[in-house]
């Protein structure tokens, strides 16, 4: 699907189709919010997803970097292949960790 989107873009870039985006990244938001956020997405070259890149240390470039990891994130499933706890464990100790909990 993504190769077809990239080919049709004219510049080999992709943006997740709305249905894929809302199902994968904003399941619990209302439709107007989903459409607003989807409309703000910026196309990225397909190569970002298909080619290995050399990691860059933002600190070496003098660029502050932070990650916000939601405790109720549904985009990637928990456990072995999910974002948490695998990524935060790998990012420590270089990056500080702060928990953000959803307000009811």
PDB file of N, CA, C and O in Angstrom, residues 42-89:
ATOM      1  N   UNK A  42       2.729  15.752   7.667  1.00  0.00           N
ATOM      2  CA  UNK A  42       3.648  16.190   6.609  1.00  0.00           C
ATOM      3  C   UNK A  42       4.133  14.957   5.865  1.00  0.00           C
ATOM      4  O   UNK A  42       4.558  13.984   6.486  1.00  0.00           O
ATOM      5  N   UNK A  43       4.078  14.962   4.525  1.00  0.00           N
ATOM      6  CA  UNK A  43       4.579  13.809   3.767  1.00  0.00           C
ATOM      7  C   UNK A  43       6.057  13.551   4.064  1.00  0.00           C
ATOM      8  O   UNK A  43       6.837  14.486   4.260  1.00  0.00           O
ATOM      9  N   UNK A  44       6.408  12.279   4.130  1.00  0.00           N
ATOM     10  CA  UNK A  44       7.797  11.870   4.354  1.00  0.00           C
ATOM     11  C   UNK A  44       8.231  10.953   3.216  1.00  0.00           C
ATOM     12  O   UNK A  44       7.424  10.177   2.705  1.00  0.00           O
ATOM     13  N   UNK A  45       9.493  11.025   2.835  1.00  0.00           N
ATOM     14  CA  UNK A  45       9.980  10.135   1.779  1.00  0.00           C
ATOM     15  C   UNK A  45       9.783   8.674   2.173  1.00  0.00           C
ATOM     16  O   UNK A  45      10.008   8.294   3.327  1.00  0.00           O
ATOM     17  N   UNK A  46       9.357   7.871   1.236  1.00  0.00           N
ATOM     18  CA  UNK A  46       9.190   6.439   1.483  1.00  0.00           C
ATOM     19  C   UNK A  46      10.499   5.826   1.976  1.00  0.00           C
ATOM     20  O   UNK A  46      10.493   4.911   2.790  1.00  0.00           O
ATOM     21  N   UNK A  47      11.628   6.371   1.534  1.00  0.00           N
ATOM     22  CA  UNK A  47      12.933   5.823   1.935  1.00  0.00           C
ATOM     23  C   UNK A  47      13.118   5.814   3.448  1.00  0.00           C
ATOM     24  O   UNK A  47      13.883   5.028   3.970  1.00  0.00           O
ATOM     25  N   UNK A  48      12.458   6.721   4.166  1.00  0.00           N
ATOM     26  CA  UNK A  48      12.555   6.718   5.634  1.00  0.00           C
ATOM     27  C   UNK A  48      12.116   5.374   6.212  1.00  0.00           C
ATOM     28  O   UNK A  48      12.543   4.987   7.281  1.00  0.00           O
ATOM     29  N   UNK A  49      11.227   4.707   5.494  1.00  0.00           N
ATOM     30  CA  UNK A  49      10.666   3.445   5.972  1.00  0.00           C
ATOM     31  C   UNK A  49      11.322   2.219   5.348  1.00  0.00           C
ATOM     32  O   UNK A  49      11.079   1.109   5.792  1.00  0.00           O
ATOM     33  N   UNK A  50      12.129   2.411   4.320  1.00  0.00           N
ATOM     34  CA  UNK A  50      12.674   1.262   3.599  1.00  0.00           C
ATOM     35  C   UNK A  50      14.196   1.149   3.642  1.00  0.00           C
ATOM     36  O   UNK A  50      14.733   0.107   3.285  1.00  0.00           O
ATOM     37  N   UNK A  51      14.889   2.221   4.032  1.00  0.00           N
ATOM     38  CA  UNK A  51      16.351   2.192   4.049  1.00  0.00           C
ATOM     39  C   UNK A  51      16.877   2.418   5.458  1.00  0.00           C
ATOM     40  O   UNK A  51      16.322   3.205   6.224  1.00  0.00           O
ATOM     41  N   UNK A  52      17.951   1.749   5.783  1.00  0.00           N
ATOM     42  CA  UNK A  52      18.602   1.932   7.073  1.00  0.00           C
ATOM     43  C   UNK A  52      19.388   3.235   7.054  1.00  0.00           C
ATOM     44  O   UNK A  52      20.078   3.541   6.083  1.00  0.00           O
ATOM     45  N   UNK A  53      19.273   3.995   8.111  1.00  0.00           N
ATOM     46  CA  UNK A  53      20.020   5.243   8.212  1.00  0.00           C
ATOM     47  C   UNK A  53      20.997   5.150   9.372  1.00  0.00           C
ATOM     48  O   UNK A  53      20.806   4.384  10.308  1.00  0.00           O
ATOM     49  N   UNK A  54      22.040   5.936   9.304  1.00  0.00           N
ATOM     50  CA  UNK A  54      23.001   5.986  10.391  1.00  0.00           C
ATOM     51  C   UNK A  54      22.407   6.818  11.522  1.00  0.00           C
ATOM     52  O   UNK A  54      21.980   7.956  11.280  1.00  0.00           O
ATOM     53  N   UNK A  55      22.350   6.277  12.726  1.00  0.00           N
ATOM     54  CA  UNK A  55      21.778   7.046  13.838  1.00  0.00           C
ATOM     55  C   UNK A  55      22.580   8.316  14.106  1.00  0.00           C
ATOM     56  O   UNK A  55      23.792   8.348  13.948  1.00  0.00           O
ATOM     57  N   UNK A  56      21.861   9.354  14.496  1.00  0.00           N
ATOM     58  CA  UNK A  56      22.468  10.635  14.837  1.00  0.00           C
ATOM     59  C   UNK A  56      22.183  10.902  16.308  1.00  0.00           C
ATOM     60  O   UNK A  56      21.069  10.731  16.772  1.00  0.00           O
ATOM     61  N   UNK A  57      23.191  11.322  17.040  1.00  0.00           N
ATOM     62  CA  UNK A  57      23.025  11.676  18.442  1.00  0.00           C
ATOM     63  C   UNK A  57      22.653  13.155  18.503  1.00  0.00           C
ATOM     64  O   UNK A  57      23.489  14.012  18.223  1.00  0.00           O
ATOM     65  N   UNK A  58      21.386  13.480  18.853  1.00  0.00           N
ATOM     66  CA  UNK A  58      20.981  14.885  18.875  1.00  0.00           C
ATOM     67  C   UNK A  58      21.848  15.737  19.803  1.00  0.00           C
ATOM     68  O   UNK A  58      22.084  16.900  19.521  1.00  0.00           O
ATOM     69  N   UNK A  59      22.323  15.163  20.903  1.00  0.00           N
ATOM     70  CA  UNK A  59      23.163  15.922  21.840  1.00  0.00           C
ATOM     71  C   UNK A  59      24.456  16.373  21.160  1.00  0.00           C
ATOM     72  O   UNK A  59      24.949  17.474  21.422  1.00  0.00           O
ATOM     73  N   UNK A  60      25.008  15.536  20.284  1.00  0.00           N
ATOM     74  CA  UNK A  60      26.241  15.906  19.577  1.00  0.00           C
ATOM     75  C   UNK A  60      26.004  17.080  18.633  1.00  0.00           C
ATOM     76  O   UNK A  60      26.929  17.817  18.309  1.00  0.00           O
ATOM     77  N   UNK A  61      24.756  17.269  18.208  1.00  0.00           N
ATOM     78  CA  UNK A  61      24.416  18.385  17.326  1.00  0.00           C
ATOM     79  C   UNK A  61      23.971  19.609  18.106  1.00  0.00           C
ATOM     80  O   UNK A  61      23.661  20.646  17.518  1.00  0.00           O
ATOM     81  N   UNK A  62      23.886  19.457  19.436  1.00  0.00           N
ATOM     82  CA  UNK A  62      23.426  20.570  20.255  1.00  0.00           C
ATOM     83  C   UNK A  62      21.924  20.779  20.199  1.00  0.00           C
ATOM     84  O   UNK A  62      21.421  21.863  20.444  1.00  0.00           O
ATOM     85  N   UNK A  63      21.193  19.726  19.840  1.00  0.00           N
ATOM     86  CA  UNK A  63      19.736  19.811  19.726  1.00  0.00           C
ATOM     87  C   UNK A  63      19.108  19.057  20.897  1.00  0.00           C
ATOM     88  O   UNK A  63      19.331  17.856  21.049  1.00  0.00           O
ATOM     89  N   UNK A  64      18.315  19.732  21.727  1.00  0.00           N
ATOM     90  CA  UNK A  64      17.654  19.012  22.815  1.00  0.00           C
ATOM     91  C   UNK A  64      16.638  18.023  22.236  1.00  0.00           C
ATOM     92  O   UNK A  64      16.001  18.299  21.226  1.00  0.00           O
ATOM     93  N   UNK A  65      16.529  16.869  22.854  1.00  0.00           N
ATOM     94  CA  UNK A  65      15.580  15.853  22.386  1.00  0.00           C
ATOM     95  C   UNK A  65      14.806  15.307  23.565  1.00  0.00           C
ATOM     96  O   UNK A  65      15.364  15.096  24.633  1.00  0.00           O
ATOM     97  N   UNK A  66      13.516  15.088  23.355  1.00  0.00           N
ATOM     98  CA  UNK A  66      12.651  14.507  24.383  1.00  0.00           C
ATOM     99  C   UNK A  66      11.696  13.535  23.723  1.00  0.00           C
ATOM    100  O   UNK A  66      11.390  13.657  22.532  1.00  0.00           O
ATOM    101  N   UNK A  67      11.224  12.602  24.499  1.00  0.00           N
ATOM    102  CA  UNK A  67      10.203  11.667  24.043  1.00  0.00           C
ATOM    103  C   UNK A  67       9.085  11.665  25.068  1.00  0.00           C
ATOM    104  O   UNK A  67       9.345  11.602  26.261  1.00  0.00           O
ATOM    105  N   UNK A  68       7.870  11.740  24.595  1.00  0.00           N
ATOM    106  CA  UNK A  68       6.712  11.611  25.469  1.00  0.00           C
ATOM    107  C   UNK A  68       6.116  10.244  25.177  1.00  0.00           C
ATOM    108  O   UNK A  68       5.771   9.938  24.031  1.00  0.00           O
ATOM    109  N   UNK A  69       6.050   9.427  26.194  1.00  0.00           N
ATOM    110  CA  UNK A  69       5.533   8.073  26.026  1.00  0.00           C
ATOM    111  C   UNK A  69       4.271   7.953  26.863  1.00  0.00           C
ATOM    112  O   UNK A  69       4.332   8.021  28.085  1.00  0.00           O
ATOM    113  N   UNK A  70       3.147   7.829  26.202  1.00  0.00           N
ATOM    114  CA  UNK A  70       1.875   7.738  26.897  1.00  0.00           C
ATOM    115  C   UNK A  70       1.662   6.358  27.492  1.00  0.00           C
ATOM    116  O   UNK A  70       1.904   5.348  26.839  1.00  0.00           O
ATOM    117  N   UNK A  71       1.187   6.329  28.724  1.00  0.00           N
ATOM    118  CA  UNK A  71       0.956   5.040  29.380  1.00  0.00           C
ATOM    119  C   UNK A  71      -0.248   4.320  28.798  1.00  0.00           C
ATOM    120  O   UNK A  71      -0.408   3.116  28.990  1.00  0.00           O
ATOM    121  N   UNK A  72      -1.094   5.017  28.061  1.00  0.00           N
ATOM    122  CA  UNK A  72      -2.282   4.403  27.470  1.00  0.00           C
ATOM    123  C   UNK A  72      -2.223   4.418  25.948  1.00  0.00           C
ATOM    124  O   UNK A  72      -3.257   4.373  25.274  1.00  0.00           O
ATOM    125  N   UNK A  73      -1.044   4.493  25.384  1.00  0.00           N
ATOM    126  CA  UNK A  73      -0.869   4.542  23.935  1.00  0.00           C
ATOM    127  C   UNK A  73      -1.312   3.229  23.306  1.00  0.00           C
ATOM    128  O   UNK A  73      -0.883   2.158  23.725  1.00  0.00           O
ATOM    129  N   UNK A  74      -2.155   3.313  22.282  1.00  0.00           N
ATOM    130  CA  UNK A  74      -2.648   2.117  21.603  1.00  0.00           C
ATOM    131  C   UNK A  74      -2.034   1.931  20.222  1.00  0.00           C
ATOM    132  O   UNK A  74      -2.363   0.986  19.525  1.00  0.00           O
ATOM    133  N   UNK A  75      -1.168   2.863  19.801  1.00  0.00           N
ATOM    134  CA  UNK A  75      -0.599   2.794  18.452  1.00  0.00           C
ATOM    135  C   UNK A  75       0.233   1.547  18.240  1.00  0.00           C
ATOM    136  O   UNK A  75       0.168   0.925  17.188  1.00  0.00           O
ATOM    137  N   UNK A  76       1.046   1.187  19.210  1.00  0.00           N
ATOM    138  CA  UNK A  76       1.827  -0.038  19.134  1.00  0.00           C
ATOM    139  C   UNK A  76       1.469  -0.882  20.350  1.00  0.00           C
ATOM    140  O   UNK A  76       1.422  -0.375  21.466  1.00  0.00           O
ATOM    141  N   UNK A  77       1.233  -2.155  20.151  1.00  0.00           N
ATOM    142  CA  UNK A  77       0.816  -2.984  21.280  1.00  0.00           C
ATOM    143  C   UNK A  77       1.931  -3.124  22.315  1.00  0.00           C
ATOM    144  O   UNK A  77       3.099  -3.031  21.982  1.00  0.00           O
ATOM    145  N   UNK A  78       1.543  -3.336  23.571  1.00  0.00           N
ATOM    146  CA  UNK A  78       2.578  -3.551  24.588  1.00  0.00           C
ATOM    147  C   UNK A  78       3.263  -4.899  24.380  1.00  0.00           C
ATOM    148  O   UNK A  78       2.890  -5.644  23.489  1.00  0.00           O
ATOM    149  N   UNK A  79       4.226  -5.174  25.198  1.00  0.00           N
ATOM    150  CA  UNK A  79       4.966  -6.433  25.214  1.00  0.00           C
ATOM    151  C   UNK A  79       6.200  -6.359  24.337  1.00  0.00           C
ATOM    152  O   UNK A  79       6.708  -5.295  24.058  1.00  0.00           O
ATOM    153  N   UNK A  80       6.642  -7.491  23.843  1.00  0.00           N
ATOM    154  CA  UNK A  80       7.954  -7.621  23.213  1.00  0.00           C
ATOM    155  C   UNK A  80       8.191  -6.686  22.031  1.00  0.00           C
ATOM    156  O   UNK A  80       9.252  -6.087  21.906  1.00  0.00           O
ATOM    157  N   UNK A  81       7.219  -6.526  21.130  1.00  0.00           N
ATOM    158  CA  UNK A  81       7.450  -5.732  19.925  1.00  0.00           C
ATOM    159  C   UNK A  81       6.849  -4.338  20.007  1.00  0.00           C
ATOM    160  O   UNK A  81       6.934  -3.569  19.066  1.00  0.00           O
ATOM    161  N   UNK A  82       6.248  -3.984  21.112  1.00  0.00           N
ATOM    162  CA  UNK A  82       5.641  -2.673  21.270  1.00  0.00           C
ATOM    163  C   UNK A  82       6.654  -1.603  21.601  1.00  0.00           C
ATOM    164  O   UNK A  82       7.829  -1.875  21.857  1.00  0.00           O
ATOM    165  N   UNK A  83       6.186  -0.377  21.607  1.00  0.00           N
ATOM    166  CA  UNK A  83       7.041   0.766  21.911  1.00  0.00           C
ATOM    167  C   UNK A  83       7.506   0.722  23.347  1.00  0.00           C
ATOM    168  O   UNK A  83       8.664   0.932  23.649  1.00  0.00           O
ATOM    169  N   UNK A  84       6.547   0.498  24.250  1.00  0.00           N
ATOM    170  CA  UNK A  84       6.900   0.404  25.669  1.00  0.00           C
ATOM    171  C   UNK A  84       6.768  -1.033  26.120  1.00  0.00           C
ATOM    172  O   UNK A  84       5.878  -1.720  25.644  1.00  0.00           O
ATOM    173  N   UNK A  85       7.597  -1.548  26.903  1.00  0.00           N
ATOM    174  CA  UNK A  85       8.695  -0.897  27.617  1.00  0.00           C
ATOM    175  C   UNK A  85      10.024  -0.961  26.875  1.00  0.00           C
ATOM    176  O   UNK A  85      11.035  -0.490  27.379  1.00  0.00           O
ATOM    177  N   UNK A  86      10.052  -1.515  25.694  1.00  0.00           N
ATOM    178  CA  UNK A  86      11.309  -1.740  24.981  1.00  0.00           C
ATOM    179  C   UNK A  86      12.062  -0.442  24.682  1.00  0.00           C
ATOM    180  O   UNK A  86      13.242  -0.313  24.971  1.00  0.00           O
ATOM    181  N   UNK A  87      11.411   0.562  24.088  1.00  0.00           N
ATOM    182  CA  UNK A  87      12.132   1.764  23.704  1.00  0.00           C
ATOM    183  C   UNK A  87      12.602   2.578  24.903  1.00  0.00           C
ATOM    184  O   UNK A  87      13.763   2.994  24.934  1.00  0.00           O
ATOM    185  N   UNK A  88      11.740   2.853  25.892  1.00  0.00           N
ATOM    186  CA  UNK A  88      12.251   3.631  27.033  1.00  0.00           C
ATOM    187  C   UNK A  88      13.443   2.966  27.712  1.00  0.00           C
ATOM    188  O   UNK A  88      14.373   3.646  28.137  1.00  0.00           O
ATOM    189  N   UNK A  89      13.433   1.641  27.787  1.00  0.00           N
ATOM    190  CA  UNK A  89      14.557   0.941  28.407  1.00  0.00           C
ATOM    191  C   UNK A  89      15.831   1.148  27.589  1.00  0.00           C
ATOM    192  O   UNK A  89      16.915   1.322  28.134  1.00  0.00           O
TER     193      UNK A  89
END
